[in-house]
Coordinates of C-alpha atoms in Angstrom, one line a residue:
M1244 CA -47.1 -37.7 19.1
M1245 CA -50.6 -39.2 19.4
E1246 CA -52.3 -39.7 16.0
M1247 CA -55.4 -37.6 15.4
N1248 CA -57.1 -35.3 12.9
Y1249 CA -56.9 -31.6 13.2
I1250 CA -59.8 -29.2 12.7
V1251 CA -58.5 -25.8 11.8
L1252 CA -61.4 -23.4 12.7
D1253 CA -62.1 -19.8 12.2
L1254 CA -65.2 -17.8 13.0
E1255 CA -66.6 -14.4 12.1
W1256 CA -69.0 -12.8 14.5
N1257 CA -71.2 -9.7 14.8
Q1258 CA -71.8 -7.5 17.8
S1259 CA -74.3 -4.9 18.9
P1260 CA -74.3 -1.9 16.5
D1261 CA -75.3 0.2 19.6
G1262 CA -72.3 -0.8 21.7
K1263 CA -72.6 -2.3 25.2
E1264 CA -76.0 -0.7 25.8
G1265 CA -77.6 -2.9 23.1
Q1266 CA -75.6 -6.0 23.9
T1267 CA -77.4 -9.2 24.7
R1268 CA -76.3 -10.7 28.1
H1269 CA -74.1 -13.8 27.7
L1270 CA -73.9 -13.2 23.9
P1271 CA -71.6 -10.2 23.1
F1272 CA -70.6 -11.8 19.8
E1273 CA -73.1 -13.6 17.5
I1274 CA -71.4 -16.0 15.1
I1275 CA -72.3 -15.2 11.4
E1276 CA -69.8 -17.4 9.6
I1277 CA -68.0 -20.7 10.3
G1278 CA -65.0 -21.9 8.2
A1279 CA -62.9 -24.9 8.8
V1280 CA -60.2 -27.1 7.2
K1281 CA -59.8 -30.8 8.2
L1282 CA -56.2 -32.1 8.3
D1283 CA -55.4 -35.8 8.7
Q1284 CA -52.8 -37.1 11.2
N1285 CA -50.0 -36.1 8.7
R1286 CA -51.5 -32.6 8.4
K1287 CA -52.7 -33.2 4.8
R1288 CA -56.0 -31.7 3.6
A1289 CA -58.9 -34.0 4.2
G1290 CA -62.0 -31.8 4.0
K1291 CA -63.4 -28.3 4.2
F1292 CA -66.5 -26.7 5.8
H1293 CA -68.0 -23.3 5.2
R1294 CA -71.4 -21.9 6.2
L1295 CA -73.0 -18.5 6.7
V1296 CA -75.2 -18.2 9.8
K1297 CA -78.5 -16.2 9.7
P1298 CA -78.5 -13.6 12.5
Q1299 CA -81.2 -14.0 15.2
V1300 CA -79.9 -11.7 17.9
Y1301 CA -78.4 -8.6 16.3
D1302 CA -80.5 -7.7 13.2
E1303 CA -78.0 -5.2 11.9
L1304 CA -74.2 -5.5 11.3
H1305 CA -71.9 -3.4 13.3
F1306 CA -70.2 -1.1 10.8
K1307 CA -66.7 -2.4 11.6
I1308 CA -67.8 -6.0 11.0
Q1309 CA -69.3 -5.0 7.7
E1310 CA -66.2 -3.1 6.7
V1311 CA -63.7 -5.8 7.7
T1312 CA -65.6 -8.9 6.4
G1313 CA -67.4 -7.4 3.4
L1314 CA -70.6 -9.2 4.4
D1315 CA -73.9 -7.4 4.6
I1316 CA -77.0 -8.3 6.5
E1317 CA -79.1 -9.1 3.5
Q1318 CA -76.6 -11.7 2.3
L1319 CA -76.6 -13.3 5.7
R1320 CA -80.4 -13.4 5.8
R1321 CA -80.6 -14.7 2.2
E1322 CA -77.8 -17.3 2.3
G1323 CA -77.4 -18.0 6.0
E1324 CA -78.9 -20.9 8.0
S1325 CA -79.8 -21.1 11.7
F1326 CA -77.0 -21.5 14.2
P1327 CA -78.4 -24.8 15.6
K1328 CA -78.6 -26.3 12.1
V1329 CA -75.1 -25.1 11.2
I1330 CA -73.4 -26.3 14.4
R1331 CA -75.1 -29.7 14.0
E1332 CA -73.7 -30.0 10.5
F1333 CA -70.3 -28.8 11.6
L1334 CA -70.0 -31.3 14.4
E1335 CA -71.1 -34.1 12.1
W1336 CA -68.5 -32.9 9.5
C1337 CA -65.8 -33.0 12.2
G1338 CA -66.5 -36.8 12.4
P1339 CA -66.3 -39.5 15.0
E1340 CA -62.5 -39.7 14.8
E1341 CA -60.4 -38.1 17.5
Y1342 CA -59.5 -34.6 16.5
R1343 CA -57.9 -31.4 18.0
F1344 CA -59.1 -27.9 17.2
C1345 CA -56.5 -25.4 15.9
T1346 CA -57.3 -21.7 15.9
W1347 CA -55.5 -18.4 15.4
G1348 CA -55.7 -17.0 18.9
P1349 CA -57.7 -18.1 22.0
M1350 CA -61.2 -16.6 21.3
D1351 CA -62.9 -18.8 18.7
L1352 CA -63.7 -21.8 20.8
T1353 CA -64.9 -19.6 23.7
E1354 CA -67.3 -17.8 21.4
L1355 CA -68.4 -21.1 19.8
E1356 CA -69.3 -22.5 23.2
R1357 CA -71.0 -19.3 24.2
N1358 CA -73.2 -19.4 21.1
I1359 CA -74.0 -23.1 21.8
A1360 CA -75.0 -22.2 25.3
Y1361 CA -77.2 -19.3 24.2
Y1362 CA -79.3 -21.7 22.1
V1363 CA -79.5 -24.1 25.1
L1364 CA -77.8 -26.8 23.1
P1365 CA -75.7 -29.5 24.8
Q1366 CA -72.0 -28.7 25.0
P1367 CA -70.3 -31.4 22.8
F1368 CA -66.8 -31.0 24.0
L1369 CA -64.9 -32.9 26.8
R1370 CA -63.3 -31.2 29.7
P1371 CA -60.6 -30.0 29.6
L1372 CA -60.9 -28.9 26.0
L1373 CA -57.3 -28.8 24.7
Y1374 CA -56.5 -27.2 21.5
Y1375 CA -53.6 -25.7 19.5
D1376 CA -53.4 -21.9 19.4
V1377 CA -51.5 -21.6 16.2
Q1378 CA -50.7 -18.0 16.8
K1379 CA -48.9 -18.9 20.0
L1380 CA -47.1 -21.8 18.3
Y1381 CA -46.0 -19.5 15.5
S1382 CA -44.6 -17.1 18.1
L1383 CA -42.7 -19.9 19.8
E1384 CA -41.1 -21.2 16.7
Y1385 CA -40.6 -18.1 14.6
G1386 CA -40.9 -15.2 17.1
D1387 CA -39.9 -14.3 20.6
G1388 CA -42.5 -16.7 22.2
S1389 CA -44.5 -13.9 23.9
S1390 CA -45.6 -11.4 21.2
R1391 CA -48.6 -12.3 19.0
M1392 CA -48.7 -11.6 15.3
A1393 CA -51.8 -10.9 13.2
L1394 CA -52.6 -13.7 10.7
D1395 CA -52.1 -11.6 7.6
L1396 CA -48.7 -10.5 8.7
A1397 CA -47.7 -14.1 9.6
A1398 CA -48.9 -15.3 6.2
A1399 CA -46.9 -12.6 4.4
E1400 CA -43.8 -13.4 6.6
K1401 CA -44.1 -17.1 5.5
G1402 CA -44.6 -16.1 1.8
L1403 CA -48.1 -17.6 1.5
A1404 CA -49.9 -16.8 -1.7
Q1405 CA -53.0 -14.6 -0.9
E1406 CA -55.7 -16.5 -2.6
G1407 CA -58.6 -15.0 -0.7
A1408 CA -59.4 -12.0 1.4
F1409 CA -58.5 -12.0 5.1
H1410 CA -61.3 -11.7 7.7
R1411 CA -63.5 -14.3 6.0
A1412 CA -63.8 -17.5 8.1
F1413 CA -62.9 -20.1 5.4
N1414 CA -60.1 -18.1 4.0
D1415 CA -58.6 -17.4 7.4
A1416 CA -59.0 -21.1 8.3
C1417 CA -57.0 -22.0 5.1
Y1418 CA -54.2 -19.5 6.0
T1419 CA -54.1 -20.8 9.5
A1420 CA -53.9 -24.4 8.2
D1421 CA -51.0 -23.4 5.9
I1422 CA -49.1 -22.0 8.8
F1423 CA -49.9 -24.9 11.1
E1424 CA -48.5 -27.3 8.5
K1425 CA -45.2 -25.5 8.9
I1426 CA -45.0 -25.8 12.7
D1427 CA -42.5 -28.4 14.1
L1428 CA -44.9 -30.4 16.2
E1429 CA -42.2 -32.7 17.4
R1430 CA -40.7 -29.8 19.2
F1431 CA -43.7 -27.5 19.8
G1432 CA -46.6 -29.9 19.9
V1433 CA -46.3 -30.2 23.7
Y1434 CA -47.6 -26.6 24.0
V1435 CA -51.3 -27.2 24.0
S1436 CA -53.7 -24.5 25.2
V1437 CA -56.7 -25.1 27.4
D1438 CA -60.1 -23.5 27.0
Y1439 CA -61.4 -21.6 30.0
Y1440 CA -65.1 -21.6 29.1
L1441 CA -65.7 -25.1 30.3
L1442 CA -64.0 -25.0 33.7
P1443 CA -63.2 -27.9 36.1
G1444 CA -66.1 -29.4 38.1
K1445 CA -66.4 -29.2 41.8
G1446 CA -63.3 -30.5 43.6
E1447 CA -61.5 -30.8 40.2
A1448 CA -58.7 -28.9 38.5
Y1449 CA -56.8 -28.8 35.2
R1450 CA -53.1 -29.5 35.5
L1451 CA -50.8 -29.1 32.5
Y1452 CA -47.0 -29.5 32.4
F1453 CA -44.7 -27.9 29.9
P1454 CA -40.9 -27.9 29.6
E1455 CA -40.5 -24.3 31.1
Y1456 CA -43.7 -24.0 33.3
S1457 CA -46.7 -25.7 34.7
K1458 CA -50.3 -24.5 34.7
Y1459 CA -53.1 -25.1 37.2
V1460 CA -56.7 -24.1 36.4
S1461 CA -59.0 -24.1 39.4
E1462 CA -62.7 -24.8 39.9
E1463 CA -65.1 -21.9 40.4
F1464 CA -65.5 -20.1 43.8
E1465 CA -68.1 -17.8 45.1
T1466 CA -65.5 -15.2 46.3
R1467 CA -62.0 -14.2 45.6
E1468 CA -61.1 -14.9 49.2
E1469 CA -62.3 -18.5 48.9
L1470 CA -60.2 -19.0 45.8
L1471 CA -57.0 -17.6 47.3
K1472 CA -57.5 -19.7 50.5
N1473 CA -57.8 -22.9 48.6
K1474 CA -54.7 -25.0 49.4
E1475 CA -54.2 -26.4 45.9
M1476 CA -54.4 -22.8 44.5
S1477 CA -51.8 -21.5 47.0
D1478 CA -49.4 -24.4 47.0
L1479 CA -46.1 -24.0 45.2
V1480 CA -44.7 -27.2 43.7
C1481 CA -41.3 -27.6 42.0
L1482 CA -41.6 -27.7 38.3
K1483 CA -39.0 -30.4 37.9
C1484 CA -39.3 -32.8 40.9
R1485 CA -43.0 -32.0 42.0
R1486 CA -41.8 -31.4 45.5
M1487 CA -43.9 -29.2 47.8
L1488 CA -41.9 -26.0 48.4
R1489 CA -41.3 -23.7 51.3
K1490 CA -42.2 -20.2 50.4
K1491 CA -39.4 -17.7 50.2
I1492 CA -41.9 -14.9 49.4
R1493 CA -45.5 -15.5 50.4
W1494 CA -48.3 -14.7 48.0
F1495 CA -48.8 -10.9 47.6
S1496 CA -51.2 -9.0 45.3
C1497 CA -50.2 -6.9 42.3
G1498 CA -53.4 -5.1 41.5
Q1499 CA -56.7 -6.9 41.7
R1500 CA -56.0 -9.7 39.3
F1501 CA -52.4 -10.9 39.8
Y1502 CA -50.7 -12.5 42.8
F1503 CA -47.0 -13.6 43.0
A1504 CA -45.0 -15.9 45.3
V1505 CA -41.6 -17.6 45.3
G1506 CA -40.8 -21.0 46.7
I1507 CA -37.4 -22.6 47.0
C1508 CA -36.5 -26.2 46.1
P1509 CA -33.3 -27.5 47.7
E1510 CA -32.4 -29.3 44.5
H1511 CA -33.7 -27.0 41.7
G1512 CA -33.6 -23.5 43.2
Y1513 CA -36.3 -20.8 43.1
M1514 CA -39.7 -21.3 41.6
R1515 CA -42.0 -18.3 40.9
G1516 CA -45.7 -18.7 41.2
K1517 CA -48.2 -16.4 39.5
I1518 CA -52.0 -16.5 40.0
R1519 CA -54.3 -14.7 37.6
V1520 CA -57.8 -14.3 39.0
K1521 CA -60.6 -14.4 36.4
K1522 CA -64.4 -14.3 36.3
S1523 CA -66.2 -17.2 34.7
E1524 CA -69.3 -17.1 32.5
R1525 CA -71.4 -17.5 35.7
E1526 CA -69.7 -14.5 37.3
L1527 CA -67.8 -16.7 39.8
Y1528 CA -64.1 -16.6 40.5
Y1529 CA -61.4 -19.0 39.2
G1530 CA -57.7 -18.9 39.1
V1531 CA -55.0 -19.7 36.6
K1532 CA -51.7 -20.5 38.4
T1533 CA -48.4 -20.8 36.6
I1534 CA -45.1 -21.9 38.1
R1535 CA -41.7 -21.5 36.5
E1536 CA -38.1 -21.3 37.5
A1537 CA -36.8 -18.0 38.7
G1538 CA -33.3 -16.6 39.1
E1539 CA -31.8 -14.3 41.7
E1540 CA -32.5 -11.2 39.6
E1541 CA -36.2 -12.0 39.3
L1542 CA -36.3 -12.8 43.1
E1543 CA -35.0 -9.3 43.8
Q1544 CA -37.5 -7.7 41.4
L1545 CA -40.4 -9.5 43.2
I1546 CA -39.1 -8.4 46.6
Q1547 CA -39.0 -4.8 45.3
K1548 CA -42.5 -5.2 43.8
R1549 CA -43.8 -6.4 47.1
E1550 CA -42.3 -3.5 49.0
D1551 CA -43.6 -1.0 46.5
N1552 CA -47.1 -2.5 46.9
K1553 CA -46.8 -2.2 50.7
K1554 CA -45.9 1.5 50.4
K1555 CA -48.8 2.1 48.0
R1556 CA -51.3 0.5 50.4
K1557 CA -49.9 2.5 53.3
N1558 CA -50.3 5.8 51.5
L1559 CA -53.9 5.1 50.4
P1560 CA -56.4 7.5 52.1
K1561 CA -58.1 6.0 55.1
K1562 CA -61.9 5.5 54.8
S1563 CA -63.9 7.8 57.0

């Protein structure tokens, strides 16, 4: 394992009290609190950070946010500081040493970058931004690998003493750090997550390889059709030998967001490809493709799924 510090980060944010109608474009969630714990390369506590942020966009707290966090707007106005000042102090606190963010779930870094962009501040993070989703690592080591547990339930399951209320940024960062310290990184440290806010540049892509699957994140495209026609997006490559595969089942759609295909490697058998089509912050299209091994049973299921989709399309009413 490469030696580095770990920044265990948690955010609390507010949203429009008037729902989507009152939502500010490109800032659905305004950060109101940043909490973080710094761990050294041995995952020992090396520092802490906690700031309240004075709201500038939503001047009232959504009732659910107030209920869950216990914060009120007057406290934020009185004790909070401007987001540009807080983020500058936070990045200075993170330090010049190499570090990796650790969060409970995948949302915090996206919302941090979104708030940075709203204030037209330079994005300080490299592409790709790799981080540890501690919620996912916890599921891999202590759960079934796919379900995701709430932080308070995981803390109770591991017998952590409840020293502060949940849903406050610094407290949640401490609980996340406590759980992260229990993760077997020799075994599960390979399972890094990649942030999708900062996407690959033109002609580039993110490629990640894990023991059971590979992940490919594309650049942005103007249309879904351009994305799906891109050769690197549509190629199937063997997870084990990196050989280009002949397709047993060509790409077919399952709804508007998912596409499946199966290739066959003469040495390692069937490989299932899955593309998830997503919209970027700029309302452009990008794809996340995963490839993993597939057995005969899954092959039959995909063949059946493809046939069912054909029947559905055939039975759709024709446009007049």
